[in-house]
Short mmCIF file of C-alpha atoms and ligand atoms in Angstrom, two decimals:
data_model
loop_
_atom_site.label_atom_id
_atom_site.label_comp_id
_atom_site.label_asym_id
_atom_site.label_seq_id
_atom_site.Cartn_x
_atom_site.Cartn_y
_atom_site.Cartn_z
CA MET A 1 0.07 0.14 -0.31
CA ALA A 2 3.26 2.06 0.20
CA SER A 3 2.64 4.37 -2.39
CA GLY A 4 -1.16 4.36 -3.28
CA SER A 5 -2.26 3.88 0.28
CA LYS A 6 -2.43 8.86 -0.13
CA LYS A 7 -4.89 7.59 -3.68
CA ILE A 8 -6.55 5.98 -1.03
CA HIS A 9 -6.91 8.10 1.49
CA SER A 10 -8.61 10.49 -1.04
CA VAL A 11 -10.38 8.85 -3.22
CA ASN A 12 -12.35 7.03 -0.06
CA ARG A 13 -12.34 9.53 2.99
CA PRO A 14 -15.62 9.57 4.42
CA SER A 15 -17.49 12.46 3.42
CA ARG A 16 -18.02 15.45 7.11
CA ARG A 17 -21.96 14.32 7.22
CA LEU A 18 -21.82 11.42 6.15
CA VAL A 19 -19.41 10.84 9.39
CA MET A 20 -22.35 12.55 11.37
CA ALA A 21 -24.12 10.07 9.28
CA GLY A 22 -22.97 7.55 10.95
CA LEU A 23 -22.84 8.84 14.25
CA ALA A 24 -25.90 10.06 14.40
CA ALA A 25 -27.40 6.51 13.63
CA SER A 26 -24.88 4.51 16.43
CA ALA A 27 -26.09 6.84 18.56
CA GLY A 28 -30.08 5.93 17.87
CA VAL A 29 -29.05 2.25 19.75
CA SER A 30 -31.06 2.23 22.54
CA GLY A 31 -28.33 0.94 24.86
CA MET A 32 -25.09 1.56 22.80
CA ARG A 33 -23.53 4.29 23.59
CA GLY A 34 -26.75 4.86 26.05
CA VAL A 35 -27.95 7.19 23.78
CA ARG A 36 -31.13 7.90 21.71
CA ALA A 37 -30.89 10.27 19.37
CA ALA A 38 -31.39 10.93 15.47
CA VAL A 39 -33.32 7.25 13.87
CA PRO A 40 -31.92 6.12 10.43
CA GLN A 41 -33.56 6.02 7.85
CA VAL A 42 -31.64 2.98 6.92
CA VAL A 43 -30.21 -0.61 8.22
CA VAL A 44 -27.66 -1.96 6.04
CA ILE A 45 -26.53 -5.91 8.27
CA GLY A 46 -23.56 -6.53 6.84
CA ALA A 47 -20.15 -4.98 5.99
CA GLY A 48 -19.07 -7.35 2.64
CA VAL A 49 -18.76 -5.72 -0.15
CA THR A 50 -22.74 -5.89 -0.31
CA GLY A 51 -22.82 -4.21 2.25
CA LEU A 52 -20.23 -1.25 1.51
CA SER A 53 -22.04 -1.05 -1.72
CA ALA A 54 -25.37 0.11 -0.45
CA SER A 55 -23.33 2.07 2.01
CA LYS A 56 -22.32 3.95 -1.12
CA THR A 57 -25.20 4.97 -2.43
CA LEU A 58 -27.16 5.51 0.18
CA SER A 59 -23.99 8.40 1.08
CA ALA A 60 -24.30 9.62 -2.46
CA LYS A 61 -28.66 10.11 -2.21
CA GLY A 62 -27.97 11.33 1.17
CA ILE A 63 -29.92 8.79 2.92
CA ALA A 64 -28.65 8.77 6.97
CA HIS A 65 -27.69 4.85 7.64
CA VAL A 66 -26.06 2.65 10.11
CA VAL A 67 -23.77 -0.02 8.82
CA ILE A 68 -23.77 -3.43 11.07
CA GLU A 69 -20.74 -5.48 11.41
CA ALA A 70 -20.81 -8.98 13.59
CA SER A 71 -17.57 -8.51 13.11
CA ASP A 72 -14.40 -6.25 13.88
CA ARG A 73 -13.27 -6.05 9.80
CA ILE A 74 -15.12 -5.58 6.32
CA GLY A 75 -14.85 -7.70 3.35
CA GLY A 76 -16.61 -10.49 4.66
CA ARG A 77 -15.84 -13.56 2.14
CA ALA A 78 -12.85 -11.17 1.07
CA PHE A 79 -9.78 -11.17 3.07
CA THR A 80 -6.29 -10.27 3.28
CA GLN A 81 -4.55 -11.83 5.38
CA THR A 82 -0.28 -11.76 5.98
CA GLN A 83 0.24 -13.26 9.32
CA THR A 84 0.69 -16.75 8.19
CA PHE A 85 2.79 -16.25 5.81
CA GLY A 86 3.95 -12.76 6.18
CA VAL A 87 3.68 -11.66 2.73
CA PRO A 88 -0.83 -11.41 1.62
CA CYS A 89 -2.69 -14.62 1.04
CA ASP A 90 -6.11 -14.77 0.10
CA VAL A 91 -8.38 -16.08 2.01
CA GLY A 92 -11.78 -15.90 0.42
CA ALA A 93 -12.52 -14.64 -3.28
CA HIS A 94 -9.10 -14.12 -5.60
CA TRP A 95 -10.20 -13.76 -8.82
CA LEU A 96 -11.95 -10.85 -9.90
CA HIS A 97 -13.67 -12.51 -12.33
CA ASN A 98 -15.50 -9.69 -15.32
CA GLY A 99 -12.74 -7.91 -15.22
CA GLU A 100 -14.08 -5.98 -18.75
CA THR A 101 -16.82 -4.52 -16.07
CA ASN A 102 -16.39 -5.18 -12.83
CA PRO A 103 -15.68 -1.36 -10.48
CA LEU A 104 -13.15 -3.41 -8.29
CA VAL A 105 -10.84 -2.95 -11.93
CA GLY A 106 -11.00 0.40 -12.21
CA PHE A 107 -10.34 0.90 -8.14
CA ALA A 108 -7.67 -1.31 -8.13
CA ARG A 109 -5.69 0.74 -11.06
CA ARG A 110 -6.20 4.45 -9.16
CA ALA A 111 -5.57 2.53 -5.72
CA GLY A 112 -2.28 2.01 -6.62
CA GLN A 113 -3.20 -2.24 -7.19
CA ALA A 114 -2.88 -2.85 -10.48
CA PRO A 115 -4.81 -5.55 -11.45
CA TYR A 116 -3.25 -8.17 -14.89
CA GLU A 117 -4.94 -10.66 -16.83
CA ALA A 118 -5.11 -14.85 -14.98
CA GLU A 119 -3.42 -16.69 -16.98
CA ASP A 120 -5.39 -19.60 -18.53
CA GLU A 121 -2.15 -22.11 -19.03
CA TRP A 122 -3.44 -25.65 -17.29
CA THR A 123 -1.29 -29.54 -16.26
CA LEU A 124 -3.85 -31.75 -15.55
CA PHE A 125 -3.09 -34.77 -12.68
CA SER A 126 -4.80 -37.97 -12.29
CA GLY A 127 -4.44 -41.45 -12.00
CA GLY A 128 -0.74 -40.94 -10.29
CA LYS A 129 0.40 -39.43 -14.10
CA TRP A 130 0.87 -36.27 -15.61
CA LEU A 131 -1.69 -36.05 -18.50
CA GLU A 132 -0.21 -35.69 -22.21
CA GLY A 133 -0.91 -36.22 -25.25
CA GLU A 134 -4.33 -37.97 -26.30
CA ASP A 135 -4.38 -38.45 -22.03
CA GLU A 136 -4.65 -34.99 -21.42
CA GLU A 137 -7.00 -34.43 -24.85
CA ASP A 138 -9.14 -37.03 -23.46
CA ILE A 139 -10.52 -34.64 -20.39
CA TRP A 140 -10.94 -32.18 -23.00
CA ASP A 141 -13.29 -33.73 -24.60
CA GLU A 142 -15.45 -35.10 -21.69
CA ILE A 143 -15.64 -30.93 -20.08
CA ASP A 144 -16.45 -29.52 -23.85
CA ASP A 145 -19.48 -32.89 -23.92
CA ALA A 146 -20.56 -31.94 -20.99
CA ASP A 147 -20.86 -28.50 -21.94
CA ARG A 148 -22.79 -29.36 -24.03
CA ALA A 149 -24.59 -31.88 -22.58
CA ILE A 150 -25.37 -29.17 -19.72
CA GLU A 151 -26.21 -25.89 -22.37
CA ARG A 152 -28.33 -28.62 -24.06
CA ALA A 153 -30.91 -28.84 -20.77
CA VAL A 154 -30.68 -25.28 -20.82
CA ASP A 155 -30.71 -24.37 -24.27
CA TRP A 156 -34.20 -26.85 -23.13
CA GLY A 157 -35.14 -24.62 -20.12
CA ALA A 158 -34.49 -27.93 -18.41
CA ASP A 159 -33.58 -26.79 -14.72
CA VAL A 160 -32.26 -30.09 -13.04
CA ALA A 161 -29.37 -31.53 -11.66
CA ALA A 162 -25.72 -31.10 -13.60
CA ALA A 163 -26.04 -34.26 -12.92
CA SER A 164 -28.80 -36.01 -14.01
CA VAL A 165 -27.89 -34.37 -18.36
CA VAL A 166 -24.04 -35.09 -17.76
CA ASP A 167 -22.30 -38.42 -19.02
CA SER A 168 -22.64 -41.25 -15.97
CA ASP A 169 -18.58 -42.30 -16.51
CA THR A 170 -16.79 -38.63 -17.59
CA SER A 171 -13.78 -39.43 -15.25
CA ALA A 172 -13.64 -37.30 -11.50
CA LEU A 173 -11.63 -34.13 -12.58
CA ALA A 174 -13.41 -33.49 -15.47
CA LYS A 175 -16.50 -33.46 -13.21
CA PHE A 176 -15.09 -31.82 -10.62
CA LEU A 177 -13.96 -29.04 -13.44
CA ILE A 178 -17.27 -27.77 -14.45
CA GLY A 179 -19.00 -28.27 -11.61
CA PRO A 180 -17.80 -27.52 -7.72
CA TYR A 181 -14.45 -25.56 -9.30
CA GLU A 182 -16.41 -22.72 -10.14
CA HIS A 183 -19.87 -23.16 -8.18
CA ALA A 184 -18.33 -24.76 -5.15
CA ALA A 185 -20.54 -27.79 -5.48
CA SER A 186 -20.75 -31.27 -7.21
CA LEU A 187 -23.28 -32.12 -10.31
CA GLY A 188 -25.88 -33.61 -8.34
CA SER A 189 -26.84 -30.40 -6.35
CA LEU A 190 -25.97 -28.01 -8.96
CA SER A 191 -29.36 -26.29 -11.44
CA THR A 192 -28.43 -26.38 -14.97
CA LEU A 193 -29.75 -23.18 -14.70
CA ASP A 194 -28.26 -21.92 -13.32
CA TRP A 195 -24.22 -23.65 -13.92
CA ASP A 196 -25.45 -20.99 -17.05
CA ARG A 197 -24.98 -18.43 -15.27
CA GLN A 198 -21.34 -18.08 -14.92
CA ASN A 199 -18.65 -16.35 -15.90
CA GLU A 200 -17.60 -15.97 -19.74
CA GLY A 201 -15.73 -11.85 -18.97
CA THR A 202 -11.70 -11.49 -18.38
CA ASP A 203 -10.10 -12.34 -14.87
CA MET A 204 -7.71 -10.75 -13.43
CA PHE A 205 -5.67 -10.87 -9.67
CA PRO A 206 -5.36 -7.30 -8.68
CA GLN A 207 -1.49 -6.98 -6.85
CA GLY A 208 -1.47 -7.03 -2.84
CA GLY A 209 -4.78 -9.53 -2.51
CA LEU A 210 -8.42 -9.23 -3.72
CA GLY A 211 -9.33 -9.29 -0.11
CA SER A 212 -7.24 -5.80 0.61
CA LEU A 213 -8.69 -4.40 -2.63
CA VAL A 214 -11.30 -4.57 -1.17
CA ALA A 215 -11.30 -3.32 2.52
CA ASN A 216 -8.85 -0.31 0.51
CA TRP A 217 -12.39 0.25 -1.18
CA GLY A 218 -14.18 0.41 1.39
CA ALA A 219 -12.14 2.11 4.10
CA GLY A 220 -14.59 5.40 4.00
CA VAL A 221 -17.82 3.45 4.58
CA PRO A 222 -18.37 3.90 8.45
CA VAL A 223 -19.04 0.76 10.01
CA GLU A 224 -20.68 0.04 13.81
CA PHE A 225 -17.70 -3.01 14.44
CA GLY A 226 -18.82 -5.53 16.71
CA THR A 227 -22.65 -5.34 16.49
CA GLN A 228 -24.65 -8.36 15.47
CA ALA A 229 -28.03 -8.83 14.44
CA THR A 230 -29.92 -11.67 16.19
CA ARG A 231 -34.05 -9.83 15.20
CA ILE A 232 -35.90 -7.86 12.71
CA ASP A 233 -38.76 -7.20 14.37
CA TRP A 234 -41.45 -5.40 11.64
CA SER A 235 -44.40 -6.21 12.87
CA GLY A 236 -45.71 -2.21 12.67
CA GLY A 237 -44.43 1.03 10.11
CA GLY A 238 -40.61 0.80 9.22
CA VAL A 239 -37.70 -1.75 10.92
CA LYS A 240 -36.75 -2.44 14.74
CA VAL A 241 -33.45 -4.46 14.14
CA GLU A 242 -32.17 -6.24 17.53
CA THR A 243 -28.51 -6.33 17.93
CA ASN A 244 -26.63 -7.83 21.20
CA LYS A 245 -25.86 -3.86 21.86
CA GLY A 246 -29.78 -2.69 21.30
CA THR A 247 -32.43 -2.31 19.29
CA LEU A 248 -31.97 0.17 16.19
CA SER A 249 -35.50 1.93 14.74
CA ALA A 250 -35.36 3.17 11.19
CA GLU A 251 -37.30 3.05 7.76
CA ALA A 252 -36.14 0.20 5.87
CA VAL A 253 -33.61 -2.37 6.43
CA ILE A 254 -31.48 -4.40 4.20
CA VAL A 255 -29.51 -7.14 4.86
CA THR A 256 -26.69 -8.18 3.15
CA VAL A 257 -25.92 -12.14 5.29
CA ALA A 258 -24.57 -14.99 3.37
CA THR A 259 -28.25 -17.33 3.24
CA GLN A 260 -26.67 -19.65 5.34
CA VAL A 261 -26.60 -17.13 7.58
CA LEU A 262 -30.17 -17.03 7.34
CA ALA A 263 -31.32 -20.69 7.49
CA SER A 264 -29.98 -21.27 10.57
CA GLY A 265 -31.86 -19.05 11.66
CA ALA A 266 -28.96 -16.66 13.83
CA ILE A 267 -31.84 -13.91 12.69
CA ARG A 268 -35.41 -13.70 13.49
CA PHE A 269 -38.07 -12.02 12.06
CA GLY A 270 -41.37 -10.93 13.66
CA PRO A 271 -43.36 -11.24 11.97
CA GLY A 272 -41.79 -14.77 10.11
CA LEU A 273 -41.36 -14.30 6.87
CA PRO A 274 -43.02 -15.17 3.54
CA ASP A 275 -42.94 -18.49 2.47
CA ALA A 276 -41.58 -17.56 -0.47
CA THR A 277 -38.18 -16.33 0.92
CA GLU A 278 -37.85 -18.79 2.71
CA ARG A 279 -38.19 -21.62 1.06
CA ALA A 280 -35.54 -19.00 -1.86
CA ILE A 281 -33.06 -18.64 0.73
CA ARG A 282 -33.07 -22.95 1.42
CA ASP A 283 -33.03 -22.91 -2.53
CA LEU A 284 -29.88 -20.51 -2.45
CA PRO A 285 -27.61 -23.16 -0.01
CA LEU A 286 -23.75 -22.21 0.16
CA GLY A 287 -21.79 -24.49 -1.20
CA SER A 288 -18.06 -25.95 0.08
CA TYR A 289 -15.12 -23.87 -2.11
CA ASN A 290 -11.97 -23.83 0.10
CA HIS A 291 -8.32 -22.20 -0.11
CA ILE A 292 -5.26 -24.58 1.42
CA VAL A 293 -2.21 -22.79 1.40
CA LEU A 294 0.84 -23.89 0.65
CA GLN A 295 4.48 -21.74 1.04
CA LEU A 296 6.43 -23.96 -1.25
CA ASP A 297 10.05 -24.19 -0.94
CA GLY A 298 11.78 -22.96 -4.09
CA ASP A 299 9.47 -24.31 -7.27
CA PRO A 300 8.80 -27.90 -7.44
CA PHE A 301 6.22 -27.37 -9.82
CA GLU A 302 8.85 -26.01 -12.46
CA LEU A 303 5.91 -24.50 -13.84
CA GLU A 304 5.34 -21.23 -14.86
CA GLU A 305 3.62 -18.78 -11.94
CA ASP A 306 -0.13 -18.88 -11.79
CA THR A 307 -0.67 -21.83 -13.81
CA MET A 308 -3.35 -23.90 -12.93
CA VAL A 309 -4.00 -28.23 -11.74
CA ALA A 310 -6.09 -30.10 -11.88
CA TYR A 311 -5.79 -32.97 -9.24
CA SER A 312 -7.42 -36.35 -8.98
CA GLY A 313 -5.50 -38.91 -6.83
CA VAL A 314 -5.34 -39.92 -3.20
CA GLY A 315 -9.48 -40.21 -2.72
CA GLY A 316 -9.96 -36.95 -3.37
CA THR A 317 -9.86 -33.35 -6.66
CA ALA A 318 -8.26 -30.15 -5.78
CA GLY A 319 -7.94 -27.71 -8.43
CA LEU A 320 -3.99 -24.99 -8.11
CA LEU A 321 -2.73 -21.93 -8.72
CA ILE A 322 1.16 -22.69 -8.66
CA ASN A 323 2.91 -19.63 -6.87
CA ALA A 324 0.43 -17.00 -6.95
CA GLY A 325 1.42 -13.89 -8.64
CA GLY A 326 5.31 -15.15 -7.66
CA SER A 327 4.10 -15.14 -4.40
CA GLY A 328 6.12 -18.07 -3.38
CA LEU A 329 1.89 -19.21 -2.13
CA THR A 330 -0.09 -22.54 -4.27
CA TYR A 331 -4.33 -22.17 -3.83
CA PHE A 332 -4.63 -25.97 -2.65
CA ASP A 333 -8.50 -25.86 -4.29
CA VAL A 334 -10.70 -28.17 -2.69
CA ALA A 335 -15.24 -28.05 -3.47
CA GLY A 336 -18.09 -29.81 -3.94
CA ASP A 337 -18.56 -33.00 -1.42
CA PHE A 338 -15.59 -34.04 -1.67
CA GLY A 339 -14.14 -31.03 -0.38
CA ALA A 340 -16.89 -30.55 2.01
CA GLY A 341 -16.25 -34.15 3.74
CA LEU A 342 -12.39 -33.91 3.28
CA THR A 343 -13.57 -29.60 5.41
CA ALA A 344 -15.59 -31.26 8.47
CA LEU A 345 -12.88 -33.57 8.99
CA GLY A 346 -10.43 -30.70 10.16
CA ASP A 347 -7.79 -28.72 9.34
CA ALA A 348 -5.44 -31.00 9.40
CA ALA A 349 -6.64 -33.65 7.57
CA MET A 350 -7.15 -31.03 5.07
CA VAL A 351 -3.52 -30.47 4.56
CA GLU A 352 -2.82 -33.72 4.99
CA PHE A 353 -4.68 -34.50 1.64
CA ALA A 354 -2.60 -31.62 0.62
CA ARG A 355 0.15 -33.19 1.72
CA GLU A 356 -0.18 -36.73 -0.21
CA ALA A 357 -1.57 -34.98 -3.36
CA LEU A 358 1.69 -33.10 -3.72
CA ARG A 359 3.75 -36.54 -2.83
CA ASP A 360 1.66 -38.57 -5.08
CA MET A 361 2.74 -35.15 -7.87
CA LEU A 362 6.44 -34.39 -6.78
CA GLY A 363 7.06 -37.46 -5.03
CA SER A 364 9.21 -37.12 -1.11
CA ASP A 365 10.96 -33.88 -3.00
CA GLY A 366 7.81 -32.06 -3.56
CA VAL A 367 6.51 -32.41 0.42
CA ALA A 368 9.89 -31.85 2.05
CA SER A 369 9.52 -28.32 -0.01
CA LEU A 370 6.45 -27.82 1.62
CA LYS A 371 7.44 -24.83 4.50
CA GLN A 372 3.93 -24.26 5.81
CA ALA A 373 0.34 -24.33 5.44
CA LYS A 374 -2.93 -23.42 6.29
CA ALA A 375 -6.40 -24.03 5.47
CA PHE A 376 -9.09 -22.33 5.62
CA ALA A 377 -12.45 -22.89 6.45
CA TRP A 378 -15.65 -20.81 5.24
CA GLU A 379 -18.45 -23.15 6.93
CA ARG A 380 -16.84 -23.84 9.74
CA ASN A 381 -17.42 -19.84 10.80
CA ALA A 382 -21.10 -19.07 11.68
CA LEU A 383 -21.37 -15.52 10.59
CA PHE A 384 -20.16 -17.30 6.46
CA GLY A 385 -21.22 -21.10 6.94
CA GLY A 386 -19.44 -21.96 2.97
CA ALA A 387 -18.03 -20.52 0.29
CA TYR A 388 -20.57 -19.00 -1.96
CA THR A 389 -24.41 -20.36 -3.58
CA ALA A 390 -25.71 -22.32 -6.06
CA ALA A 391 -28.89 -23.07 -6.83
CA ARG A 392 -31.01 -26.20 -6.22
CA PRO A 393 -31.34 -28.06 -9.33
CA GLY A 394 -35.55 -26.41 -10.08
CA ARG A 395 -35.13 -23.48 -8.22
CA ALA A 396 -32.78 -21.52 -11.11
CA GLY A 397 -35.75 -18.46 -9.83
CA ALA A 398 -34.75 -18.97 -6.44
CA ARG A 399 -32.19 -15.59 -6.98
CA GLN A 400 -34.87 -12.49 -8.62
CA ALA A 401 -37.93 -14.39 -5.41
CA LEU A 402 -34.89 -13.22 -2.99
CA LYS A 403 -34.60 -9.70 -4.62
CA ARG A 404 -38.67 -9.11 -4.28
CA PRO A 405 -38.37 -6.85 -1.31
CA VAL A 406 -40.47 -7.94 1.62
CA GLY A 407 -43.40 -5.44 3.36
CA ASP A 408 -41.84 -3.08 1.45
CA ARG A 409 -39.07 -2.47 3.93
CA ILE A 410 -36.92 -5.42 4.96
CA LEU A 411 -34.59 -5.90 1.37
CA PHE A 412 -32.11 -8.80 0.56
CA ALA A 413 -28.86 -8.04 -1.31
CA GLY A 414 -25.70 -10.39 -2.19
CA GLU A 415 -24.26 -12.54 -4.30
CA ALA A 416 -27.00 -14.36 -4.14
CA THR A 417 -30.33 -12.46 -5.81
CA SER A 418 -27.14 -11.58 -8.54
CA VAL A 419 -28.67 -13.38 -10.70
CA SER A 420 -26.61 -12.30 -13.72
CA LYS A 421 -22.94 -12.19 -11.43
CA PRO A 422 -24.19 -15.25 -9.63
CA ALA A 423 -20.88 -15.65 -6.44
CA THR A 424 -19.38 -12.54 -7.38
CA LEU A 425 -17.55 -9.88 -5.85
CA ASP A 426 -18.95 -7.98 -9.00
CA GLY A 427 -22.43 -9.01 -8.60
CA ALA A 428 -22.79 -8.81 -5.21
CA ILE A 429 -21.47 -5.25 -5.23
CA ALA A 430 -23.94 -4.45 -8.80
CA GLU A 431 -26.97 -6.26 -5.56
CA GLY A 432 -26.20 -3.73 -2.89
CA ALA A 433 -26.02 -0.64 -5.10
CA ARG A 434 -30.01 -2.05 -6.60
CA ALA A 435 -30.96 -2.67 -2.59
CA ALA A 436 -30.38 0.92 -1.80
CA ARG A 437 -31.92 2.64 -5.56
CA SER A 438 -34.53 0.53 -4.30
CA ILE A 439 -35.65 1.96 -1.53
CA ALA A 440 -34.58 5.52 -3.05
CA ASP A 441 -36.66 5.15 -5.75
CA ASP A 442 -39.91 2.92 -3.63
CA VAL A 443 -39.95 3.20 0.67
CA LEU A 444 -38.34 6.52 1.22
C1 FAD B 1 -13.48 -19.23 -1.24
C2 FAD B 1 -13.98 -18.43 -1.53
C3 FAD B 1 -13.45 -18.05 -2.53
C4 FAD B 1 -13.72 -17.21 -3.84
N1 FAD B 1 -13.75 -16.40 -5.15
C5 FAD B 1 -13.80 -15.82 -5.01
C6 FAD B 1 -12.92 -14.99 -6.27
O1 FAD B 1 -12.06 -15.25 -6.65
N2 FAD B 1 -13.55 -14.35 -6.97
C7 FAD B 1 -15.05 -13.75 -7.04
O2 FAD B 1 -15.68 -12.34 -7.32
N3 FAD B 1 -15.68 -14.49 -5.61
C8 FAD B 1 -15.17 -15.06 -5.29
N4 FAD B 1 -15.75 -15.84 -3.96
C9 FAD B 1 -17.64 -15.22 -3.69
C10 FAD B 1 -17.31 -13.88 -2.68
O3 FAD B 1 -16.15 -13.75 -1.81
C11 FAD B 1 -18.55 -13.63 -2.55
O4 FAD B 1 -19.76 -13.81 -3.45
C12 FAD B 1 -18.34 -12.16 -1.82
O5 FAD B 1 -17.51 -12.01 -0.78
C13 FAD B 1 -20.08 -12.04 -1.17
O6 FAD B 1 -20.18 -10.87 -0.46
P1 FAD B 1 -21.61 -9.97 0.30
O7 FAD B 1 -21.52 -8.26 1.14
O8 FAD B 1 -22.15 -10.68 -0.64
O9 FAD B 1 -22.09 -11.15 1.63
P2 FAD B 1 -20.88 -10.92 2.60
O10 FAD B 1 -18.99 -11.26 2.42
O11 FAD B 1 -20.98 -13.03 3.82
O12 FAD B 1 -20.73 -10.36 3.45
C14 FAD B 1 -21.69 -10.87 4.34
C15 FAD B 1 -21.22 -9.29 6.37
O13 FAD B 1 -22.38 -9.81 6.98
C16 FAD B 1 -21.67 -9.53 8.26
N5 FAD B 1 -22.72 -10.75 9.02
C17 FAD B 1 -23.02 -11.67 9.14
N6 FAD B 1 -24.05 -12.33 10.39
C18 FAD B 1 -23.75 -11.02 10.55
C19 FAD B 1 -25.38 -10.75 11.68
N7 FAD B 1 -26.14 -11.34 12.76
N8 FAD B 1 -24.96 -9.53 12.51
C20 FAD B 1 -24.28 -8.30 11.13
N9 FAD B 1 -22.76 -8.65 10.98
C21 FAD B 1 -23.14 -10.15 10.21
C22 FAD B 1 -20.69 -10.79 8.11
O14 FAD B 1 -19.38 -10.48 9.41
C23 FAD B 1 -19.78 -9.83 7.40
O15 FAD B 1 -19.13 -9.07 6.94
C24 FAD B 1 -15.10 -16.54 -3.15
C25 FAD B 1 -15.45 -16.68 -1.77
C26 FAD B 1 -14.64 -17.40 -1.61
C27 FAD B 1 -15.15 -18.47 0.06
#
């Protein structure tokens, strides 16, 4: 952040009006700071990219609001940490998808975190060997066949499990690449129509980590940290948002927490949500996609940095991003049903699987090159409950259903409500802005 930091702060420094809005709003929490003062018009629950985007739009429209966040940081599922390896490590989101339209790309350029295009170089390993020639071609052919089968179903408008249209003899490696590695869900849990909403644009990486880019992008948004919403009362006019620090009253609320958090009942609603909303929440579970990050000595793979390796062996599948951005870190990602089962066994089991896969691919020299490893398990964090959403088979309409305002004053927004770019940061940013505009236009 050295040379870019000055610019970042001049772009995002909160205006005085915004600071006042934030303070007035927090003073409106009964029990919080012991003062009951001005009432915010809108409460935004969650300071991931959706909540940050909603706040930016509300501020631009001069609407007094407060953003509450249960944790002690912004960014949610986009988070870069340096503690473990001494270099930036993206614990969650790592790719800037849809580079042509993603607003974070322009911000990254202005902020001195200039993004570069992700390579599309792949190497495949399966059945104890590196695949070459016909063996490799066979896998890509299987992937083409599976893609075509799903696209045919999409053309017919058939919203069914992707597994039901893909040849069941397709190899584990090909199934992993068309399902879990992109969608965090195995083909049996993936709606064909939702699968078709995958990203088609250019993938990019920002310098310094995507989580740190998001932290810079949201730095000017005033947030009440350590404030966890537990209940939303919409029985009268407006809403009352109950938190661990007291109750906030407002005219409307934007709820940006993950659908898995909502499905867990961590936030209760009084009266209960309409059946269609409840159903949509349950039809959009978060899938499993987790990084096991490896710090390797030297260049044991002898591959260019940012090369992708698809791995199948020692009882499972994984996708590797080798020496990401020259950082010395290799992202070893597990996902879908296999990833969920492994993750449930704990961090040590995840690291052990990665270690055995290294042995399988590189022999004992590969294992010896491993300096440090750390697994990050999103489904074990109750503030998220998983990685990102995949609509259940037959339920591709759930994203649209969840967008519908409840009682004209509760709006759900997030990667889950994005129909055009689900499961992505840019889709979530657009949804935060959409919810804020909807409140400005239709509620206040
Ligand atoms: C491992 C992984 C890899 C990914 N890879 C990519 C990628 O490469 N590219 C990409 O574009 N996307 C990727 N994603 C998806 C992307 O991170 C999400 O789509 C996006 O971050 C969702 O943002 P959000 O604001 O909607 O939700 P969140 O980030 O979940 O934000 C919600 C916020 O609400 C807070 N919260 C929860 N409960 C409460 C409560 N009761 N009260 C108050 N606050 C609460 C949470 O702490 C959180 O900060 C990845 C995600 C994961 C986990």
